[in-house]
Coordinates of C-alpha atoms in Angstrom, one line a residue:
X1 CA 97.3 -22.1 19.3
X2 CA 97.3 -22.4 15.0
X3 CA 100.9 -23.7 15.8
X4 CA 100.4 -26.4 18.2
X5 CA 97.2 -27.8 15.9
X6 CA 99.4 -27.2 12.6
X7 CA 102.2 -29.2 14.3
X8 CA 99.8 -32.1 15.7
X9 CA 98.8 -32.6 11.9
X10 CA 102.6 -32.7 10.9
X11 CA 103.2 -35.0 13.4
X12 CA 100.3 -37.0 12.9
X13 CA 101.4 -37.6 9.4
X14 CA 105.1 -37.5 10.2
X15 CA 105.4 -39.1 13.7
X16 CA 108.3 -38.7 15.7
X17 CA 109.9 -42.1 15.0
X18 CA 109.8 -40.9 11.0
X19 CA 111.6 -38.3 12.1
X20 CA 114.2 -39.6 13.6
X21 CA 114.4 -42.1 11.2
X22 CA 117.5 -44.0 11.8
X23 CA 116.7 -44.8 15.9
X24 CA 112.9 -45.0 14.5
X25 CA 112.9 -47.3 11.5
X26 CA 116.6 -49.0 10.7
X27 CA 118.3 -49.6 13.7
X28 CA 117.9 -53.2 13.4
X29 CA 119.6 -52.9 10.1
X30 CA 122.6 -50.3 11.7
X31 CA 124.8 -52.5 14.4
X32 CA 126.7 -49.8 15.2
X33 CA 123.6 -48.1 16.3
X34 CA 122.6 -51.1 18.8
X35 CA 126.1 -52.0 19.9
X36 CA 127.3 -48.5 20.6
X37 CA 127.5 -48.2 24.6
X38 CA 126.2 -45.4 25.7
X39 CA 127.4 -43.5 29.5
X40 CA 124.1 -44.1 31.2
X41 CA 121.6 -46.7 30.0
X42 CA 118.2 -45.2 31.2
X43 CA 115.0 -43.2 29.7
X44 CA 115.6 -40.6 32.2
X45 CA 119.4 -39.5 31.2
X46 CA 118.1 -39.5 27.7
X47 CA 115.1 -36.6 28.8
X48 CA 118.1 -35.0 30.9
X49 CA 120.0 -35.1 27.6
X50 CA 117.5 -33.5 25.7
X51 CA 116.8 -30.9 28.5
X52 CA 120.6 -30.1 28.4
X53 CA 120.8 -29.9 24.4
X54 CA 117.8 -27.2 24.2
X55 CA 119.8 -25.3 27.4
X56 CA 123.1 -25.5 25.4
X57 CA 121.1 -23.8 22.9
X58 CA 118.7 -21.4 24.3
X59 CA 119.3 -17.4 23.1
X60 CA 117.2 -14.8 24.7
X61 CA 117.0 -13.4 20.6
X62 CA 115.3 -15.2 18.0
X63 CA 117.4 -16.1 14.5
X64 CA 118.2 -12.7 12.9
X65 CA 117.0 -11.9 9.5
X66 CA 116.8 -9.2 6.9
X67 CA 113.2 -7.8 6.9
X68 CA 113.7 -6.0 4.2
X69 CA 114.7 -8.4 1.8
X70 CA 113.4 -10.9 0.3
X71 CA 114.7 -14.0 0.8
X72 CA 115.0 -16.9 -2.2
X73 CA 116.7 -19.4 -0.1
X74 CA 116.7 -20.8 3.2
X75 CA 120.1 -23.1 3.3
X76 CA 120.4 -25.2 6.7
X77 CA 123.4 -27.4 7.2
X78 CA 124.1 -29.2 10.7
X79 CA 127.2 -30.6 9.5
X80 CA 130.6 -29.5 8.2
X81 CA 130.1 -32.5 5.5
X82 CA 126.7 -30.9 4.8
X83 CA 128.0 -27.4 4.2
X84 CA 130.3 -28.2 2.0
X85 CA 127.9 -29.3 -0.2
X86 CA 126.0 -26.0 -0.3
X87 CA 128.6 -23.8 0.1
X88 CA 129.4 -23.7 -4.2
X89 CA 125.5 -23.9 -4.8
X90 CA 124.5 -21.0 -2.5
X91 CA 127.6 -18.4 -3.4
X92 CA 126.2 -19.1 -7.5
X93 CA 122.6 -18.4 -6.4
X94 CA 123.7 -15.4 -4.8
X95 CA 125.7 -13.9 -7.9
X96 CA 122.2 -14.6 -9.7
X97 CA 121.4 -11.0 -7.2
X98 CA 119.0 -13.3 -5.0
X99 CA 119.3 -13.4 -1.2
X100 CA 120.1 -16.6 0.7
X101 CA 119.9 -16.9 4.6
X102 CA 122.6 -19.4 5.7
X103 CA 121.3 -21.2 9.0
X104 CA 124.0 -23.5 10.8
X105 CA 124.7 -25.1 14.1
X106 CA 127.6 -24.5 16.4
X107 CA 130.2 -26.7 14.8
X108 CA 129.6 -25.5 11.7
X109 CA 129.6 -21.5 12.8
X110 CA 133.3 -22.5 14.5
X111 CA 134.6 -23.9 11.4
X112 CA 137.2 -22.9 8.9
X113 CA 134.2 -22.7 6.1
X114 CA 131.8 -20.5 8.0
X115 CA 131.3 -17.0 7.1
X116 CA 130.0 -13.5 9.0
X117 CA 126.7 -13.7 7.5
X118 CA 126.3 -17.2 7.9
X119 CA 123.1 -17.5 10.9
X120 CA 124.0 -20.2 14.1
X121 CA 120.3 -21.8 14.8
X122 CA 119.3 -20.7 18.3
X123 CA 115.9 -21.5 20.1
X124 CA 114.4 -18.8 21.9
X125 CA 112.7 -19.1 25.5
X126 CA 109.1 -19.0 23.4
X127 CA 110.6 -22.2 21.0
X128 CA 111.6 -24.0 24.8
X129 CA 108.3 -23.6 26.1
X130 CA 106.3 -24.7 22.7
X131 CA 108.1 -27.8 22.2
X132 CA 107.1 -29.0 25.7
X133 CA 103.4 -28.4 25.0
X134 CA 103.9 -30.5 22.2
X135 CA 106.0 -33.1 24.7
X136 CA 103.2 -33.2 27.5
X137 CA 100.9 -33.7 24.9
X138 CA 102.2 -36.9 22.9
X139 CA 105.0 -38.3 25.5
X140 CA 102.6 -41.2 26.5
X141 CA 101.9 -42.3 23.0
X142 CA 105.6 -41.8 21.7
X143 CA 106.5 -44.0 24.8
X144 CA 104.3 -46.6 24.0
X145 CA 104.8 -46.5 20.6
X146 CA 108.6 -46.8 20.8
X147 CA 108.3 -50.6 22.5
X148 CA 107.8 -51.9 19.2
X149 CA 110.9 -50.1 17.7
X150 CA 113.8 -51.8 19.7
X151 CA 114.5 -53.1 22.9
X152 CA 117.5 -50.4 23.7
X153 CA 115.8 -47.8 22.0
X154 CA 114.0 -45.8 24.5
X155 CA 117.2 -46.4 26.8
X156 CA 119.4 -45.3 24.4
X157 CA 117.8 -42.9 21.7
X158 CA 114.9 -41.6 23.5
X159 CA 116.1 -37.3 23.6
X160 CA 116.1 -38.4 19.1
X161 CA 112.9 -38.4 19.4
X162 CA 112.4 -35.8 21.6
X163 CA 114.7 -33.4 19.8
X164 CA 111.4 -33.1 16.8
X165 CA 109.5 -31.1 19.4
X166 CA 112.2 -28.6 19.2
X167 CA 113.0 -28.2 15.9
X168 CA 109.1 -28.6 14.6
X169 CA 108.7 -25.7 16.6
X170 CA 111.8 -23.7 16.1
X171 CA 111.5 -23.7 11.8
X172 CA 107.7 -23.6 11.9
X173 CA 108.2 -20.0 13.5
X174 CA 110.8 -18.9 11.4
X175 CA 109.7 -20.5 8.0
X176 CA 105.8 -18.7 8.7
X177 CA 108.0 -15.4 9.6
X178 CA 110.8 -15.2 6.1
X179 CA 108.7 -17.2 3.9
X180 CA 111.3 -17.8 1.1
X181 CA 110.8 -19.6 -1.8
X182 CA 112.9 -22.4 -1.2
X183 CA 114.3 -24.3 1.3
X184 CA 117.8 -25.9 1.0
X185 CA 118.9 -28.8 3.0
X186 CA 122.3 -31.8 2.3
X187 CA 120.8 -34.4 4.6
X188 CA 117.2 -36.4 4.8
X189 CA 117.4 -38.6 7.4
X190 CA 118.7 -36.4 10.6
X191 CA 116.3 -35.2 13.2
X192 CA 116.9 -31.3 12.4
X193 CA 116.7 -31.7 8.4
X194 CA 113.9 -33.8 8.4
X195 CA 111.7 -31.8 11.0
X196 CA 112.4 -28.7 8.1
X197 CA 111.9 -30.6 5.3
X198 CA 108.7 -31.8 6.6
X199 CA 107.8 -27.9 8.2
X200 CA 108.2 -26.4 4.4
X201 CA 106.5 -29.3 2.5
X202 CA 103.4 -28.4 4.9
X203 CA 103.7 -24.6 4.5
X204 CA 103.6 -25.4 0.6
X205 CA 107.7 -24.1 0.1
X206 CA 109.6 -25.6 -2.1
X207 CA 112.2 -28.1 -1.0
X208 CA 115.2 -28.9 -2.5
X209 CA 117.9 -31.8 -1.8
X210 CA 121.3 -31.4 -2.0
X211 CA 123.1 -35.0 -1.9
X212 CA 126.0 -34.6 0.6
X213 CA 127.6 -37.7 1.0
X214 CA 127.4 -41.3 -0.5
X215 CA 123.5 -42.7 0.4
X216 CA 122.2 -45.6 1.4
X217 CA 119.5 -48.1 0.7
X218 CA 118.2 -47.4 4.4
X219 CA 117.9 -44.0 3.7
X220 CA 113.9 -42.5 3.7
X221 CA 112.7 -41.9 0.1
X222 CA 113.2 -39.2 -1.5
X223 CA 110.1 -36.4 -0.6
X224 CA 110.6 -33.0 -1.7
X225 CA 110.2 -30.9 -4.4
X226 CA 113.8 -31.1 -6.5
X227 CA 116.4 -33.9 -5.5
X228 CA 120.2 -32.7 -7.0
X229 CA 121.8 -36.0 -6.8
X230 CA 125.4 -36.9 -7.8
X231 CA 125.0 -39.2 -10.5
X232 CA 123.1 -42.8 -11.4
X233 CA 124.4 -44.7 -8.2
X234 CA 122.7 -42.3 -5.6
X235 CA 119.8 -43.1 -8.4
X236 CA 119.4 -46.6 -8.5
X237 CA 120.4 -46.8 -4.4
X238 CA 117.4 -44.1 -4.0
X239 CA 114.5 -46.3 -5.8
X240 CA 115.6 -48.8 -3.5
X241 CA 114.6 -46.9 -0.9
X242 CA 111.4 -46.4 -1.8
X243 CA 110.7 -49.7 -0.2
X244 CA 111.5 -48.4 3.2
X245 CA 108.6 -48.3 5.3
X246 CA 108.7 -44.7 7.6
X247 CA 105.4 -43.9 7.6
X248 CA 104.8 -41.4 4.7
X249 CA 103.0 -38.1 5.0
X250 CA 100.3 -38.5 2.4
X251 CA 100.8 -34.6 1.2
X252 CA 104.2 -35.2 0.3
X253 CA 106.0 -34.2 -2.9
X254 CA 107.4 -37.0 -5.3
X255 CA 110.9 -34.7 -6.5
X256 CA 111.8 -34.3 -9.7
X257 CA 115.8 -35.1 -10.0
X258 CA 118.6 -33.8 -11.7
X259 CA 121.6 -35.9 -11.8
X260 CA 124.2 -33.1 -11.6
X261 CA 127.7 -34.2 -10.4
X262 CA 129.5 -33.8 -6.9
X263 CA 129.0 -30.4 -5.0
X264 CA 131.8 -30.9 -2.8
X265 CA 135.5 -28.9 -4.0
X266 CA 137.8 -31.4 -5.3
X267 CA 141.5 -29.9 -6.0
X268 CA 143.0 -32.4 -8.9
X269 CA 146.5 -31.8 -7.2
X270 CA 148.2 -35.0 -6.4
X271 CA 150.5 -35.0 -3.3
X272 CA 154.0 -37.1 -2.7
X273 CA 154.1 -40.5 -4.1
X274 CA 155.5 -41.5 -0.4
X275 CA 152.8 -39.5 1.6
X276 CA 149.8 -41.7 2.3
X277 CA 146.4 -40.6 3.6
X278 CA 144.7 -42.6 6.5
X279 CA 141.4 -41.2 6.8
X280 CA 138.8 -43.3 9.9
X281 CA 135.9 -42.6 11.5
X282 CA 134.0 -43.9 14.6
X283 CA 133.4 -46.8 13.8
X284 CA 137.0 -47.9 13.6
X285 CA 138.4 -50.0 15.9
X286 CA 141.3 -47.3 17.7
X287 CA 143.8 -50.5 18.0
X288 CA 143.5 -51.5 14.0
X289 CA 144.2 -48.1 13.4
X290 CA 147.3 -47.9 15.3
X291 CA 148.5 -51.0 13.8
X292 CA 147.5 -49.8 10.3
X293 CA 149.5 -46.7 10.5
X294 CA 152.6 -48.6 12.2
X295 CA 152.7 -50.8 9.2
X296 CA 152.7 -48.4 6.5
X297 CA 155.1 -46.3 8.6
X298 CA 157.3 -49.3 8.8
X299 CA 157.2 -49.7 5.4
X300 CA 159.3 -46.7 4.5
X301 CA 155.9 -44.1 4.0
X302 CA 154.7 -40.7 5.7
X303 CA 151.1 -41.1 7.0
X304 CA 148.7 -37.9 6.5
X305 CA 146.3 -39.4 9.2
X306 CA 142.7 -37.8 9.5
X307 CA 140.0 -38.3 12.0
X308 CA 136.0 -37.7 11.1
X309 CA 134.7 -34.4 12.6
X310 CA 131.8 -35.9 14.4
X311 CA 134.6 -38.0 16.0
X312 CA 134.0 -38.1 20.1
X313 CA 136.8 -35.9 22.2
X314 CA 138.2 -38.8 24.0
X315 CA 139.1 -40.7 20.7
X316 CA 140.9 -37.5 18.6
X317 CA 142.8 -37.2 22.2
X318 CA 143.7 -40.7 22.0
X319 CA 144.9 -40.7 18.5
X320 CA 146.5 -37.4 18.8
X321 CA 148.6 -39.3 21.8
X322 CA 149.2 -42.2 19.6
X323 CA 151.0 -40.4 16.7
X324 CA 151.8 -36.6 18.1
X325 CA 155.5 -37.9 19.3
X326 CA 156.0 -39.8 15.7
X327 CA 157.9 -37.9 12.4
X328 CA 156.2 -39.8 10.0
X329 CA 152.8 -39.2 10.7
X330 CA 151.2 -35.7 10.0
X331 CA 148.1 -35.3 11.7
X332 CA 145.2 -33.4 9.9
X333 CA 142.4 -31.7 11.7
X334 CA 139.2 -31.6 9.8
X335 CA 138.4 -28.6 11.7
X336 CA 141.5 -26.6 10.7
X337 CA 141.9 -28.5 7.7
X338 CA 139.3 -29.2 4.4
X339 CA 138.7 -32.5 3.1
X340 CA 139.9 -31.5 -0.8
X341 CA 143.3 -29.6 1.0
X342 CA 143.7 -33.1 3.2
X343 CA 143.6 -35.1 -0.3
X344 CA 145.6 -32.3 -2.5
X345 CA 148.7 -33.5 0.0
X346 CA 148.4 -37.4 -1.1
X347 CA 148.5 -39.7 -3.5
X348 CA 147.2 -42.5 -2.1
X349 CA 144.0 -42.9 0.3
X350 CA 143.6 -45.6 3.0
X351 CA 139.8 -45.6 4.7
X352 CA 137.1 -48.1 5.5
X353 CA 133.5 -46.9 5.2
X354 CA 133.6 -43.6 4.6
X355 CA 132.6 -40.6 1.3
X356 CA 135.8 -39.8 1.2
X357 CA 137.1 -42.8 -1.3
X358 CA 134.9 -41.2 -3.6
X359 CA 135.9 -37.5 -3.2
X360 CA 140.0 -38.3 -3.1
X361 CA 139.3 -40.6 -6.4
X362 CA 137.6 -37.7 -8.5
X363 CA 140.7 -36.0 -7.5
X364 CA 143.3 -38.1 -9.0
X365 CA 143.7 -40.3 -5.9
X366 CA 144.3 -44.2 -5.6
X367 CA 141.8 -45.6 -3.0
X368 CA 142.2 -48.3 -0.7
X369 CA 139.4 -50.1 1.0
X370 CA 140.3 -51.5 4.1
X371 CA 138.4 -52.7 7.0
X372 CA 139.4 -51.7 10.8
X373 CA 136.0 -51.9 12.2
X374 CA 134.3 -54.4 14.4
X375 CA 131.0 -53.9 12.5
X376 CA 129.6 -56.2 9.9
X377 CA 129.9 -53.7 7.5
X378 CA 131.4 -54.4 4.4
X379 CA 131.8 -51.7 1.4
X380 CA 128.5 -50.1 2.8
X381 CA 128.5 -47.4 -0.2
X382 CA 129.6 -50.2 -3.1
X383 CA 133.2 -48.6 -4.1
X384 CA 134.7 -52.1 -3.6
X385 CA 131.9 -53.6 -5.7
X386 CA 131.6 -50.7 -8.3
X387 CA 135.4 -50.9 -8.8
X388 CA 136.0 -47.5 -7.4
X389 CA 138.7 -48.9 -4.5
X390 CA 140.9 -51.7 -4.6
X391 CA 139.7 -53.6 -1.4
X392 CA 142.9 -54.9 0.8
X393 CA 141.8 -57.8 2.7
X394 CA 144.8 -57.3 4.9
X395 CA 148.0 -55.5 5.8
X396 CA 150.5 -57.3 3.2
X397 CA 147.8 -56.6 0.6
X398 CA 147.7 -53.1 1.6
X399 CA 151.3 -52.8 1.2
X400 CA 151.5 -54.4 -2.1
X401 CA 148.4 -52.2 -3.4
X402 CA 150.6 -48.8 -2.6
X403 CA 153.6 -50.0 -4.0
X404 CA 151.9 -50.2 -7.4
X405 CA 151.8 -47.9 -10.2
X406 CA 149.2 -45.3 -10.4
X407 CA 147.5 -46.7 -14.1
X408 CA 147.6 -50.0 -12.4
X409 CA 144.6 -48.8 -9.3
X410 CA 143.0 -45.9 -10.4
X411 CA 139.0 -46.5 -11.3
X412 CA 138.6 -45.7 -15.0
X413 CA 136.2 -42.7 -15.9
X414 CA 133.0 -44.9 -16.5
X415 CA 132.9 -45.8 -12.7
X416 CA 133.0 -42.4 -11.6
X417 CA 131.1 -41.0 -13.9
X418 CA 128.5 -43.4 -12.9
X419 CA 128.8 -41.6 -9.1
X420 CA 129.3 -38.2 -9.9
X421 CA 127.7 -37.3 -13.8
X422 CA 130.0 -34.0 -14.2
X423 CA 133.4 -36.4 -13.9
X424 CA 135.1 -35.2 -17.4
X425 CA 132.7 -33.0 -18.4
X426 CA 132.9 -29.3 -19.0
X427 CA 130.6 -28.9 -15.5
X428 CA 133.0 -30.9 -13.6
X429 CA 134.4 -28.4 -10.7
X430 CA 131.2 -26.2 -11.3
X431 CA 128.4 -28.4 -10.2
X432 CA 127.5 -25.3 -7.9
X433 CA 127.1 -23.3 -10.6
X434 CA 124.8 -25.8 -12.6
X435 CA 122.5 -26.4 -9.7
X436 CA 121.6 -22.4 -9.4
X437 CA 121.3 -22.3 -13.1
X438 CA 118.6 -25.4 -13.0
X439 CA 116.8 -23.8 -10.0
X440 CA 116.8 -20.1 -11.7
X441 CA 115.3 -21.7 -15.3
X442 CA 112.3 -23.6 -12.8
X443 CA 111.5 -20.6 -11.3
X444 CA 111.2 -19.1 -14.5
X445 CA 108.4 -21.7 -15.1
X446 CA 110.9 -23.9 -17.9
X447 CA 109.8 -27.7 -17.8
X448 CA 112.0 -29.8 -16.1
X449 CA 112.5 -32.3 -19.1
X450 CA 114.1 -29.1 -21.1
X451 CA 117.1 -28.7 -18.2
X452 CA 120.1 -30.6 -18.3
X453 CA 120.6 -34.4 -16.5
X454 CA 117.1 -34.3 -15.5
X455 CA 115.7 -37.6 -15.3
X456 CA 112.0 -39.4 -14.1
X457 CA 112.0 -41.1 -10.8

């Protein structure tokens, strides 16, 4: 039973509500979080839920590996955002001759970017079994201890929590099986990427963090061994965060960061003048967003309109309804469909909330901030503020925005160099590349202060 005492220490120093640390520690500061209705309000459904996820999931073969090599890298991504992130950095580590296992989930094995050798995360009956041991054994106490998180929360969130048991388990077993000498992960605040981040710190293997998207001051601080951040503004959001209260394994790693430019492809090919990109997500309001594209179609302009992948069934069918009968609106499906080949096809870009401003801005793109949620959220990643979109307060100002000139609203090179530090630079488009040559020169035992961008935290 070494496993079930090595995770009861883990979890002792990295509860469940750490873990999942949005539902745990910020969802008093994340409306969309308490607001969102859920289809059945009860503690129960949420165990059902959980019971149903590790079902969905259950293989009769644990994750396949190479035995007989060695393995540098363990990459995870749960997300198609997240992947895309890695993809650059673990194809360069690879042409360095070192061996990288590629572990995804479902959604990202089905997409466009997945690969044959790329490994879909599977729990095995063994895993199933564990992580109720570990259930039975601290239910009560995470129960208890979730009254004092929100009033919804248990009703609501409750399988979050629950999900730890699984994954503590399922990476515990395959990180003490590959052993590699680093683990890669795009994300630090999910359930599944912070149950392995927490897993290898406590196995003593180096963790590295890849940024994947914009961050946020109610993101966890940063704990792991090498943080490859975009630029200065993921920086100075980042010390913020070290405020955040999430109760702090004492054992963990301070990083070391290297500010090293955007990971994500960006194609600097501008689309039609007249074609304009509406990319939402789910926090926008479906009947803004039909009146947002009826206005700009009105106005004489083709709509390239794009939903979020984590976007729920019901509302892609409900768009796809709104605007499949319409010639003017081109409907892009993030599946089929990559985020740098979506913005290669406009020239402008119309989105609330959302990374994308930044990545369509790096690419040539004129960016439009404009609001069609319900949620109090206004320029939650600072483009507005840092002068990276022109916010439109409403539809006329929207339309006068895309009917100016090009010099007139893009961001100068400053303000995106201040988000991504390769913008203009002769590492700009290779930030993969510069990543696995910073990681190779560590290994080699070369002092962080002698690689490029590196900077104290």
């Amino acid at each position: 039973m070494k496993w079930c005492a090595d995770l009861e220490d883990i979890l002792r120093k990295d509860p469940e509500i750490s873990l999942a640390y949005l539902y745990g520690t910020q969802v008093d500061k994340l409306p969309h979080l308490i607001n969102k209705k859920p289809k059945l309000f009860s503690t129960a459904y949420r165990l059902l839920m959980f019971i149903g996820r590790q079902l969905r999931s259950l293989s009769l073969n644990r994750t396949p590996c190479r035995p007989d090599a060695k393995i540098t890298v363990l990459a995870f991504a749960g997300t198609e955002n997240q992947m895309a992130s890695l993809v650059s950095t673990i194809d360069a580590v690879e042409n360095k001759g070192n061996h990288v296992l590629v572990l995804c989930s479902k959604s990202v094995k089905k997409s466009d970017m997945a690969r044959d050798e790329y490994v879909e995360y599977r729990f095995s009956i063994l895993d199933v079994l564990k992580s109720w041991i570990l259930l039975l054994r601290r239910v009560t106490k995470l129960h208890s201890e979730l009254k004092h998180v929100h009033v919804f929360t248990k009703k609501k969130y409750f399988d979050q929590f629950l999900n730890s048991y699984t994954f503590l388990v399922y990476f515990y077993g395959l990180l003490e099986k590959i052993k590699p000498e680093y683990v890669m992960i795009a994300n630090d605040h999910n359930v599944s990427t912070r149950c392995l981040l927490v897993v290898a710190n406590f196995l003593r293997i180096k963790t590295i963090y890849i940024q994947h998207a914009s961050v946020s001051s109610v993101f966890p601080p940063l704990r792991m061994s090498y943080a490859f951040l975009d630029g200065q503004a993921a920086l100075d959001i980042y010390k913020e965060c070290e405020l955040n209260d999430y109760g702090r394994g004492e054992e963990e790693p301070l990083p070391e960061i290297f500010l090293t430019g955007q990971k994500k492809e960006t194609k600097c090919v501008v689309g039609s003048d007249n074609c304009v990109g509406v990319a939402i997500n789910a926090l926008d309001n479906p009947e803004r967003v039909i009146d947002l594209v009826a206005n700009i179609v009105e106005a004489g302009k083709y709509v390239y309109f794009r939903w979020h992948p984590a976007q729920q069934v019901s509302e892609v069918d409900f768009y796809k309804e709104a605007f499949g009968k319409n010639a003017k609106v081109v409907i892009s499906d993030p599946a089929l469909c990559s985020t740098s080949e979506y913005i290669s096809h406009i020239s402008s870009l119309v989105a609330g909330n959302s990374s994308i401003h930044l990545e369509a801005a790096l690419a040539g793109v004129s960016v439009i901030y404009y609001e069609s949620s319900n949620e109090d959220l206004f320029d939650y990643y600072g483009y507005v503020k840092n002068g990276v979109s022109k916010h439109a307060k409403s539809i006329a100002e929207l339309l006068a925005i895309l009917d100016c000139k090009d010099s007139d609203v893009l961001p100068d090179k400053c303000r995106l160099k201040y988000y991504s530090e390769t913008y203009g630079t002769a590492w700009q488009g290779q930030e993969g590349r510069l990543v696995a040559e910073c990681l190779i020169e560590l290994s080699a035992g070369k002092a962080p202060s002698e690689i490029f961008g590196w900077t104290s935290y």
